[in-house]
Amino acid sequence: MRFDVITLFPEMVLEGSSYGVTGKAIEKNIVGLSVWNPRDYTQDKHRTVDDRPYGGGPGMVMKYHPLYDAVNAAKSRNKCESSKVIYLSPQGKQITQNLLIDASQSSQLILVAGRYEGIDERFVDSVCDEEWSLGDYVISGGELAALIVIDAITRLVPGVLGDDDSAKQDSYMNGLLDYPHFTRPEQDDLSAVPDVLLSGNHQNIQRWRMKQALGRTSVRRPDLLKSKELSAEQEALLKEFRNEV
Ligand code: 9D3
């Protein structure tokens, strides 16, 4: 997987991707990350990337041509079998794990981060394949959205997470909220660790965790359970959870 991010703030994207799991994956060349600044693809002496909106109104709009030339530079640097141009914007479809799993099958994702009021719609129509949003709240530009997409997709790339690591756990708990976690000390002033977790009985521990995951999901996010098929054992565990509370 390689990510190419079109951004007026390239340092923000490089810096933000340099930590933890994503940082390691880039360091080890399991994923590639390059940034492309539209300002470097301007022709005028002031290196202008924005202009006033036709029709008037507040704010500025990102110009078509610097973005277009930056995307083409990103496309021609690497000849990838499948590349997609994605505009991160409040008007996009909301990002979900399934959307990201789909996108992780591409070999190159070109992420366009907007600033100001947005970008010239002709660029969105003629260059961008998809438009993605984080959700219904307002942030100041697409860079943080690009960082989230890079982080979430990098976790899905084979070899990035160890085999014994959270990837398997993530898919085992597919579509459910996580169960509660505990670590030492075993006892403190407030409360104790649930006995079953200290029992050493792995089958009971697994059942307890699945029960908690199902129960918490049904209490906090009933919408997630509606669109999910439960096995007979999961139905039984959920019933147990409801009887206990
Ligand atoms: C307050 C300005 N808004 C007027 C209706 C429009 C607006 C323009 C540009 C709102 C936000 C932005 C910048 N946002 C993003 O680039 C962005 C974003 C977001 O704000 N929310 C959710 N997902 C995303 S992805 C990119």
mmCIF file of C-alpha atoms and ligand atoms in Angstrom:
data_model
loop_
_atom_site.group_PDB
_atom_site.id
_atom_site.type_symbol
_atom_site.label_atom_id
_atom_site.label_comp_id
_atom_site.label_asym_id
_atom_site.label_seq_id
_atom_site.Cartn_x
_atom_site.Cartn_y
_atom_site.Cartn_z
ATOM 1 C CA MET A 1 0.000 0.000 0.000
ATOM 2 C CA ARG A 2 1.163 3.502 -0.729
ATOM 3 C CA PHE A 3 -0.413 6.733 0.397
ATOM 4 C CA ASP A 4 0.094 10.014 -1.422
ATOM 5 C CA VAL A 5 -1.359 13.005 0.378
ATOM 6 C CA ILE A 6 -2.069 16.286 -1.412
ATOM 7 C CA THR A 7 -1.797 18.939 1.293
ATOM 8 C CA LEU A 8 -0.794 22.522 2.012
ATOM 9 C CA PHE A 9 0.603 21.246 5.347
ATOM 10 C CA PRO A 10 2.872 18.314 4.401
ATOM 11 C CA GLU A 11 4.832 18.426 7.675
ATOM 12 C CA MET A 12 1.628 17.895 9.639
ATOM 13 C CA VAL A 13 0.880 14.667 7.743
ATOM 14 C CA LEU A 14 4.465 13.329 7.907
ATOM 15 C CA GLU A 15 4.807 14.153 11.600
ATOM 16 C CA GLY A 16 1.407 12.711 12.482
ATOM 17 C CA SER A 17 2.192 9.421 10.724
ATOM 18 C CA SER A 18 5.559 8.948 12.387
ATOM 19 C CA TYR A 19 4.374 7.393 15.678
ATOM 20 C CA GLY A 20 3.555 3.891 16.857
ATOM 21 C CA VAL A 21 2.197 1.275 14.478
ATOM 22 C CA THR A 22 2.015 3.614 11.450
ATOM 23 C CA GLY A 23 5.486 5.028 12.097
ATOM 24 C CA LYS A 24 6.982 1.504 12.246
ATOM 25 C CA ALA A 25 5.155 0.357 9.100
ATOM 26 C CA ILE A 26 6.527 3.324 7.142
ATOM 27 C CA GLU A 27 10.015 2.875 8.607
ATOM 28 C CA LYS A 28 9.978 -0.796 7.523
ATOM 29 C CA ASN A 29 8.670 0.146 4.042
ATOM 30 C CA ILE A 30 5.586 -2.049 4.455
ATOM 31 C CA VAL A 31 3.600 1.038 3.518
ATOM 32 C CA GLY A 32 4.804 4.092 1.592
ATOM 33 C CA LEU A 33 3.884 7.682 2.343
ATOM 34 C CA SER A 34 4.611 10.730 0.193
ATOM 35 C CA VAL A 35 3.253 14.251 0.475
ATOM 36 C CA TRP A 36 2.619 16.685 -2.377
ATOM 37 C CA ASN A 37 2.162 20.389 -1.774
ATOM 38 C CA PRO A 38 -0.078 22.119 -4.338
ATOM 39 C CA ARG A 39 1.944 25.267 -3.695
ATOM 40 C CA ASP A 40 4.897 23.572 -5.433
ATOM 41 C CA TYR A 41 2.717 23.216 -8.564
ATOM 42 C CA THR A 42 1.780 26.875 -8.939
ATOM 43 C CA GLN A 43 3.077 28.989 -11.830
ATOM 44 C CA ASP A 44 2.711 32.575 -10.533
ATOM 45 C CA LYS A 45 5.288 34.408 -8.486
ATOM 46 C CA HIS A 46 3.053 34.558 -5.385
ATOM 47 C CA ARG A 47 2.490 30.759 -5.543
ATOM 48 C CA THR A 48 -1.256 31.240 -5.215
ATOM 49 C CA VAL A 49 -3.280 28.165 -4.188
ATOM 50 C CA ASP A 50 -6.615 29.833 -3.338
ATOM 51 C CA ASP A 51 -8.955 32.453 -4.722
ATOM 52 C CA ARG A 52 -12.298 34.106 -3.977
ATOM 53 C CA PRO A 53 -15.470 32.130 -4.684
ATOM 54 C CA TYR A 54 -17.511 32.922 -7.805
ATOM 55 C CA GLY A 55 -20.861 34.257 -6.645
ATOM 56 C CA GLY A 56 -19.308 35.915 -3.608
ATOM 57 C CA GLY A 57 -19.559 34.955 0.030
ATOM 58 C CA PRO A 58 -17.062 34.396 2.812
ATOM 59 C CA GLY A 59 -13.810 32.479 2.653
ATOM 60 C CA MET A 60 -11.551 31.232 -0.102
ATOM 61 C CA VAL A 61 -11.611 28.243 -2.467
ATOM 62 C CA MET A 62 -8.645 26.062 -3.475
ATOM 63 C CA LYS A 63 -7.755 26.528 -7.132
ATOM 64 C CA TYR A 64 -8.089 23.678 -9.622
ATOM 65 C CA HIS A 65 -4.700 23.648 -11.348
ATOM 66 C CA PRO A 66 -2.187 23.346 -8.486
ATOM 67 C CA LEU A 67 -4.241 20.414 -7.120
ATOM 68 C CA TYR A 68 -4.509 18.797 -10.560
ATOM 69 C CA ASP A 69 -0.769 18.989 -11.208
ATOM 70 C CA ALA A 70 0.022 17.675 -7.711
ATOM 71 C CA VAL A 71 -2.258 14.643 -8.225
ATOM 72 C CA ASN A 72 -0.664 13.915 -11.605
ATOM 73 C CA ALA A 73 2.794 14.104 -10.067
ATOM 74 C CA ALA A 74 1.700 11.582 -7.414
ATOM 75 C CA LYS A 75 0.207 9.288 -10.076
ATOM 76 C CA SER A 76 3.223 9.281 -12.353
ATOM 77 C CA ARG A 77 5.859 8.830 -9.627
ATOM 78 C CA ASN A 78 4.641 5.268 -9.047
ATOM 79 C CA LYS A 79 2.954 3.107 -11.643
ATOM 80 C CA CYS A 80 0.456 1.353 -9.375
ATOM 81 C CA GLU A 81 -1.970 -1.330 -10.600
ATOM 82 C CA SER A 82 -4.916 0.328 -8.882
ATOM 83 C CA SER A 83 -5.008 3.865 -7.566
ATOM 84 C CA LYS A 84 -7.879 5.918 -6.251
ATOM 85 C CA VAL A 85 -8.210 9.652 -5.616
ATOM 86 C CA ILE A 86 -10.172 10.374 -2.451
ATOM 87 C CA TYR A 87 -11.272 13.857 -1.402
ATOM 88 C CA LEU A 88 -11.690 14.200 2.353
ATOM 89 C CA SER A 89 -14.615 16.514 2.958
ATOM 90 C CA PRO A 90 -17.710 17.054 5.097
ATOM 91 C CA GLN A 91 -19.857 16.254 2.025
ATOM 92 C CA GLY A 92 -18.406 12.744 1.649
ATOM 93 C CA LYS A 93 -19.837 9.404 2.672
ATOM 94 C CA GLN A 94 -19.050 8.583 6.257
ATOM 95 C CA ILE A 95 -15.983 6.417 6.808
ATOM 96 C CA THR A 96 -16.618 2.948 8.275
ATOM 97 C CA GLN A 97 -14.363 -0.043 8.923
ATOM 98 C CA ASN A 98 -15.903 -1.828 5.914
ATOM 99 C CA LEU A 99 -15.177 1.127 3.615
ATOM 100 C CA LEU A 100 -11.555 1.079 4.777
ATOM 101 C CA ILE A 101 -11.248 -2.709 4.366
ATOM 102 C CA ASP A 102 -12.410 -2.244 0.749
ATOM 103 C CA ALA A 103 -9.979 0.596 0.124
ATOM 104 C CA SER A 104 -7.082 -1.400 1.581
ATOM 105 C CA GLN A 105 -7.273 -3.635 -1.529
ATOM 106 C CA SER A 106 -5.961 -0.736 -3.680
ATOM 107 C CA SER A 107 -2.218 -0.468 -4.156
ATOM 108 C CA GLN A 108 -2.244 3.359 -4.076
ATOM 109 C CA LEU A 109 -4.555 5.835 -2.360
ATOM 110 C CA ILE A 110 -4.217 9.519 -3.209
ATOM 111 C CA LEU A 111 -5.771 11.495 -0.363
ATOM 112 C CA VAL A 112 -6.697 15.115 -1.053
ATOM 113 C CA ALA A 113 -6.826 17.304 2.053
ATOM 114 C CA GLY A 114 -8.710 20.555 1.590
ATOM 115 C CA ARG A 115 -8.294 23.838 3.440
ATOM 116 C CA TYR A 116 -10.336 27.058 3.404
ATOM 117 C CA GLU A 117 -13.995 26.598 2.388
ATOM 118 C CA GLY A 118 -13.140 23.693 0.112
ATOM 119 C CA ILE A 119 -11.917 23.068 -3.420
ATOM 120 C CA ASP A 120 -13.180 23.971 -6.899
ATOM 121 C CA GLU A 121 -16.047 21.532 -7.596
ATOM 122 C CA ARG A 122 -14.741 20.852 -11.119
ATOM 123 C CA PHE A 123 -11.709 19.160 -9.520
ATOM 124 C CA VAL A 124 -13.969 17.021 -7.325
ATOM 125 C CA ASP A 125 -16.056 15.966 -10.349
ATOM 126 C CA SER A 126 -13.277 15.258 -12.835
ATOM 127 C CA VAL A 127 -10.347 14.047 -10.715
ATOM 128 C CA CYS A 128 -11.696 12.538 -7.478
ATOM 129 C CA ASP A 129 -13.097 8.994 -7.472
ATOM 130 C CA GLU A 130 -14.596 9.185 -3.984
ATOM 131 C CA GLU A 131 -15.438 11.719 -1.280
ATOM 132 C CA TRP A 132 -15.130 10.649 2.367
ATOM 133 C CA SER A 133 -16.149 12.297 5.653
ATOM 134 C CA LEU A 134 -15.205 11.571 9.257
ATOM 135 C CA GLY A 135 -18.733 12.303 10.453
ATOM 136 C CA ASP A 136 -21.091 15.116 11.252
ATOM 137 C CA TYR A 137 -18.810 17.608 12.956
ATOM 138 C CA VAL A 138 -16.615 20.410 11.662
ATOM 139 C CA ILE A 139 -12.821 20.409 11.617
ATOM 140 C CA SER A 140 -10.563 22.916 9.875
ATOM 141 C CA GLY A 141 -9.088 20.867 7.056
ATOM 142 C CA GLY A 142 -8.526 17.414 5.601
ATOM 143 C CA GLU A 143 -5.116 16.631 7.109
ATOM 144 C CA LEU A 144 -6.439 15.076 10.332
ATOM 145 C CA ALA A 145 -8.876 13.022 8.253
ATOM 146 C CA ALA A 146 -5.987 11.831 6.054
ATOM 147 C CA LEU A 147 -4.059 10.821 9.190
ATOM 148 C CA ILE A 148 -7.018 8.798 10.434
ATOM 149 C CA VAL A 149 -7.398 7.033 7.086
ATOM 150 C CA ILE A 150 -3.661 6.252 6.935
ATOM 151 C CA ASP A 151 -3.666 4.930 10.506
ATOM 152 C CA ALA A 152 -6.767 2.758 10.124
ATOM 153 C CA ILE A 153 -5.775 1.281 6.738
ATOM 154 C CA THR A 154 -2.149 0.659 7.727
ATOM 155 C CA ARG A 155 -3.424 -1.637 10.518
ATOM 156 C CA LEU A 156 -5.113 -3.737 7.822
ATOM 157 C CA VAL A 157 -1.999 -4.243 5.697
ATOM 158 C CA PRO A 158 -0.586 -7.787 6.105
ATOM 159 C CA GLY A 159 2.603 -7.813 8.180
ATOM 160 C CA VAL A 160 1.948 -4.528 9.974
ATOM 161 C CA LEU A 161 0.449 -6.034 13.139
ATOM 162 C CA GLY A 162 2.051 -9.155 14.585
ATOM 163 C CA ASP A 163 0.082 -12.402 14.141
ATOM 164 C CA ASP A 164 -0.643 -12.666 17.846
ATOM 165 C CA ASP A 165 -1.661 -9.030 17.854
ATOM 166 C CA SER A 166 -4.845 -6.996 17.838
ATOM 167 C CA ALA A 167 -5.707 -7.643 14.168
ATOM 168 C CA LYS A 168 -7.129 -11.103 14.891
ATOM 169 C CA GLN A 169 -8.804 -9.826 18.034
ATOM 170 C CA ASP A 170 -10.280 -6.919 16.032
ATOM 171 C CA SER A 171 -11.845 -9.280 13.507
ATOM 172 C CA TYR A 172 -12.915 -11.823 16.161
ATOM 173 C CA MET A 173 -14.856 -9.037 17.876
ATOM 174 C CA ASN A 174 -16.043 -7.900 14.430
ATOM 175 C CA GLY A 175 -18.777 -5.287 14.781
ATOM 176 C CA LEU A 176 -18.942 -5.450 18.592
ATOM 177 C CA LEU A 177 -17.650 -3.087 21.242
ATOM 178 C CA ASP A 178 -14.660 -4.342 23.208
ATOM 179 C CA TYR A 179 -14.976 -6.185 26.516
ATOM 180 C CA PRO A 180 -13.555 -4.518 29.690
ATOM 181 C CA HIS A 181 -9.830 -4.855 30.430
ATOM 182 C CA PHE A 182 -8.033 -5.131 33.781
ATOM 183 C CA THR A 183 -4.440 -5.212 34.945
ATOM 184 C CA ARG A 184 -2.592 -5.169 38.283
ATOM 185 C CA PRO A 185 -3.210 -4.493 41.122
ATOM 186 C CA GLU A 186 -5.666 -7.316 41.683
ATOM 187 C CA GLN A 187 -7.456 -5.459 44.474
ATOM 188 C CA ASP A 188 -7.727 -1.756 45.207
ATOM 189 C CA ASP A 189 -9.918 0.492 47.334
ATOM 190 C CA LEU A 190 -12.653 0.719 44.749
ATOM 191 C CA SER A 191 -13.286 -2.791 43.514
ATOM 192 C CA ALA A 192 -11.802 -6.143 42.593
ATOM 193 C CA VAL A 193 -10.928 -7.715 39.272
ATOM 194 C CA PRO A 194 -13.684 -10.146 38.144
ATOM 195 C CA ASP A 195 -12.877 -13.623 39.548
ATOM 196 C CA VAL A 196 -13.174 -15.391 36.196
ATOM 197 C CA LEU A 197 -10.186 -13.439 34.802
ATOM 198 C CA LEU A 198 -8.009 -14.816 37.634
ATOM 199 C CA SER A 199 -9.322 -18.376 37.298
ATOM 200 C CA GLY A 200 -6.974 -19.518 34.554
ATOM 201 C CA ASN A 201 -9.910 -21.211 32.799
ATOM 202 C CA HIS A 202 -9.521 -19.913 29.258
ATOM 203 C CA GLN A 203 -12.834 -21.189 27.981
ATOM 204 C CA ASN A 204 -14.688 -19.404 30.797
ATOM 205 C CA ILE A 205 -12.640 -16.272 30.218
ATOM 206 C CA GLN A 206 -13.500 -16.296 26.528
ATOM 207 C CA ARG A 207 -17.196 -16.798 27.272
ATOM 208 C CA TRP A 208 -17.166 -13.973 29.846
ATOM 209 C CA ARG A 209 -15.461 -11.599 27.433
ATOM 210 C CA MET A 210 -17.870 -12.392 24.604
ATOM 211 C CA LYS A 211 -20.788 -11.909 27.013
ATOM 212 C CA GLN A 212 -19.451 -8.504 28.097
ATOM 213 C CA ALA A 213 -18.817 -7.431 24.510
ATOM 214 C CA LEU A 214 -22.349 -8.415 23.481
ATOM 215 C CA GLY A 215 -23.908 -6.861 26.597
ATOM 216 C CA ARG A 216 -22.076 -3.566 26.308
ATOM 217 C CA THR A 217 -22.889 -3.346 22.623
ATOM 218 C CA SER A 218 -26.592 -3.932 23.290
ATOM 219 C CA VAL A 219 -26.652 -1.250 26.010
ATOM 220 C CA ARG A 220 -24.454 1.401 24.405
ATOM 221 C CA ARG A 221 -24.819 0.768 20.658
ATOM 222 C CA PRO A 222 -28.006 -1.191 19.960
ATOM 223 C CA ASP A 223 -27.731 0.051 16.345
ATOM 224 C CA LEU A 224 -24.625 -2.128 15.870
ATOM 225 C CA LEU A 225 -26.445 -5.279 17.007
ATOM 226 C CA LYS A 226 -29.419 -4.718 14.685
ATOM 227 C CA SER A 227 -27.272 -5.214 11.599
ATOM 228 C CA LYS A 228 -25.432 -8.257 12.949
ATOM 229 C CA GLU A 229 -26.195 -11.996 12.834
ATOM 230 C CA LEU A 230 -25.581 -13.602 16.255
ATOM 231 C CA SER A 231 -24.774 -17.281 16.670
ATOM 232 C CA ALA A 232 -26.931 -19.386 18.993
ATOM 233 C CA GLU A 233 -24.180 -19.254 21.622
ATOM 234 C CA GLN A 234 -23.963 -15.455 21.350
ATOM 235 C CA GLU A 235 -27.755 -15.158 21.745
ATOM 236 C CA ALA A 236 -27.502 -17.271 24.903
ATOM 237 C CA LEU A 237 -24.655 -15.155 26.289
ATOM 238 C CA LEU A 238 -26.571 -11.942 25.606
ATOM 239 C CA LYS A 239 -29.605 -13.369 27.450
ATOM 240 C CA GLU A 240 -27.330 -14.256 30.401
ATOM 241 C CA PHE A 241 -25.943 -10.704 30.421
ATOM 242 C CA ARG A 242 -29.438 -9.191 30.452
ATOM 243 C CA ASN A 243 -30.496 -11.461 33.333
ATOM 244 C CA GLU A 244 -27.450 -10.425 35.362
ATOM 245 C CA VAL A 245 -28.104 -6.654 35.170
HETATM 246 C C1 9D3 B 1 -17.660 26.304 8.685
HETATM 247 C C2 9D3 B 1 -17.378 26.107 7.231
HETATM 248 N N1 9D3 B 1 -18.420 25.276 6.646
HETATM 249 C C3 9D3 B 1 -19.505 26.123 6.136
HETATM 250 C C4 9D3 B 1 -20.789 25.394 6.027
HETATM 251 C C5 9D3 B 1 -17.920 24.442 5.571
HETATM 252 C C6 9D3 B 1 -16.662 23.711 5.842
HETATM 253 C C7 9D3 B 1 -15.611 23.838 4.968
HETATM 254 C C8 9D3 B 1 -14.425 23.153 5.202
HETATM 255 C C9 9D3 B 1 -16.513 22.872 6.948
HETATM 256 C C10 9D3 B 1 -15.329 22.204 7.175
HETATM 257 C C11 9D3 B 1 -14.276 22.333 6.314
HETATM 258 C C12 9D3 B 1 -13.015 21.587 6.546
HETATM 259 N N2 9D3 B 1 -13.276 20.184 6.842
HETATM 260 C C13 9D3 B 1 -12.626 19.180 6.256
HETATM 261 O O1 9D3 B 1 -11.729 19.416 5.469
HETATM 262 C C14 9D3 B 1 -13.012 17.811 6.535
HETATM 263 C C15 9D3 B 1 -14.006 17.278 7.424
HETATM 264 C C16 9D3 B 1 -14.902 17.883 8.349
HETATM 265 O O2 9D3 B 1 -14.919 19.104 8.599
HETATM 266 N N3 9D3 B 1 -15.768 17.075 9.023
HETATM 267 C C17 9D3 B 1 -15.798 15.733 8.856
HETATM 268 N N4 9D3 B 1 -14.975 15.121 8.030
HETATM 269 C C18 9D3 B 1 -14.098 15.894 7.316
HETATM 270 S S1 9D3 B 1 -13.007 15.311 6.201
HETATM 271 C C19 9D3 B 1 -12.399 16.797 5.846
#
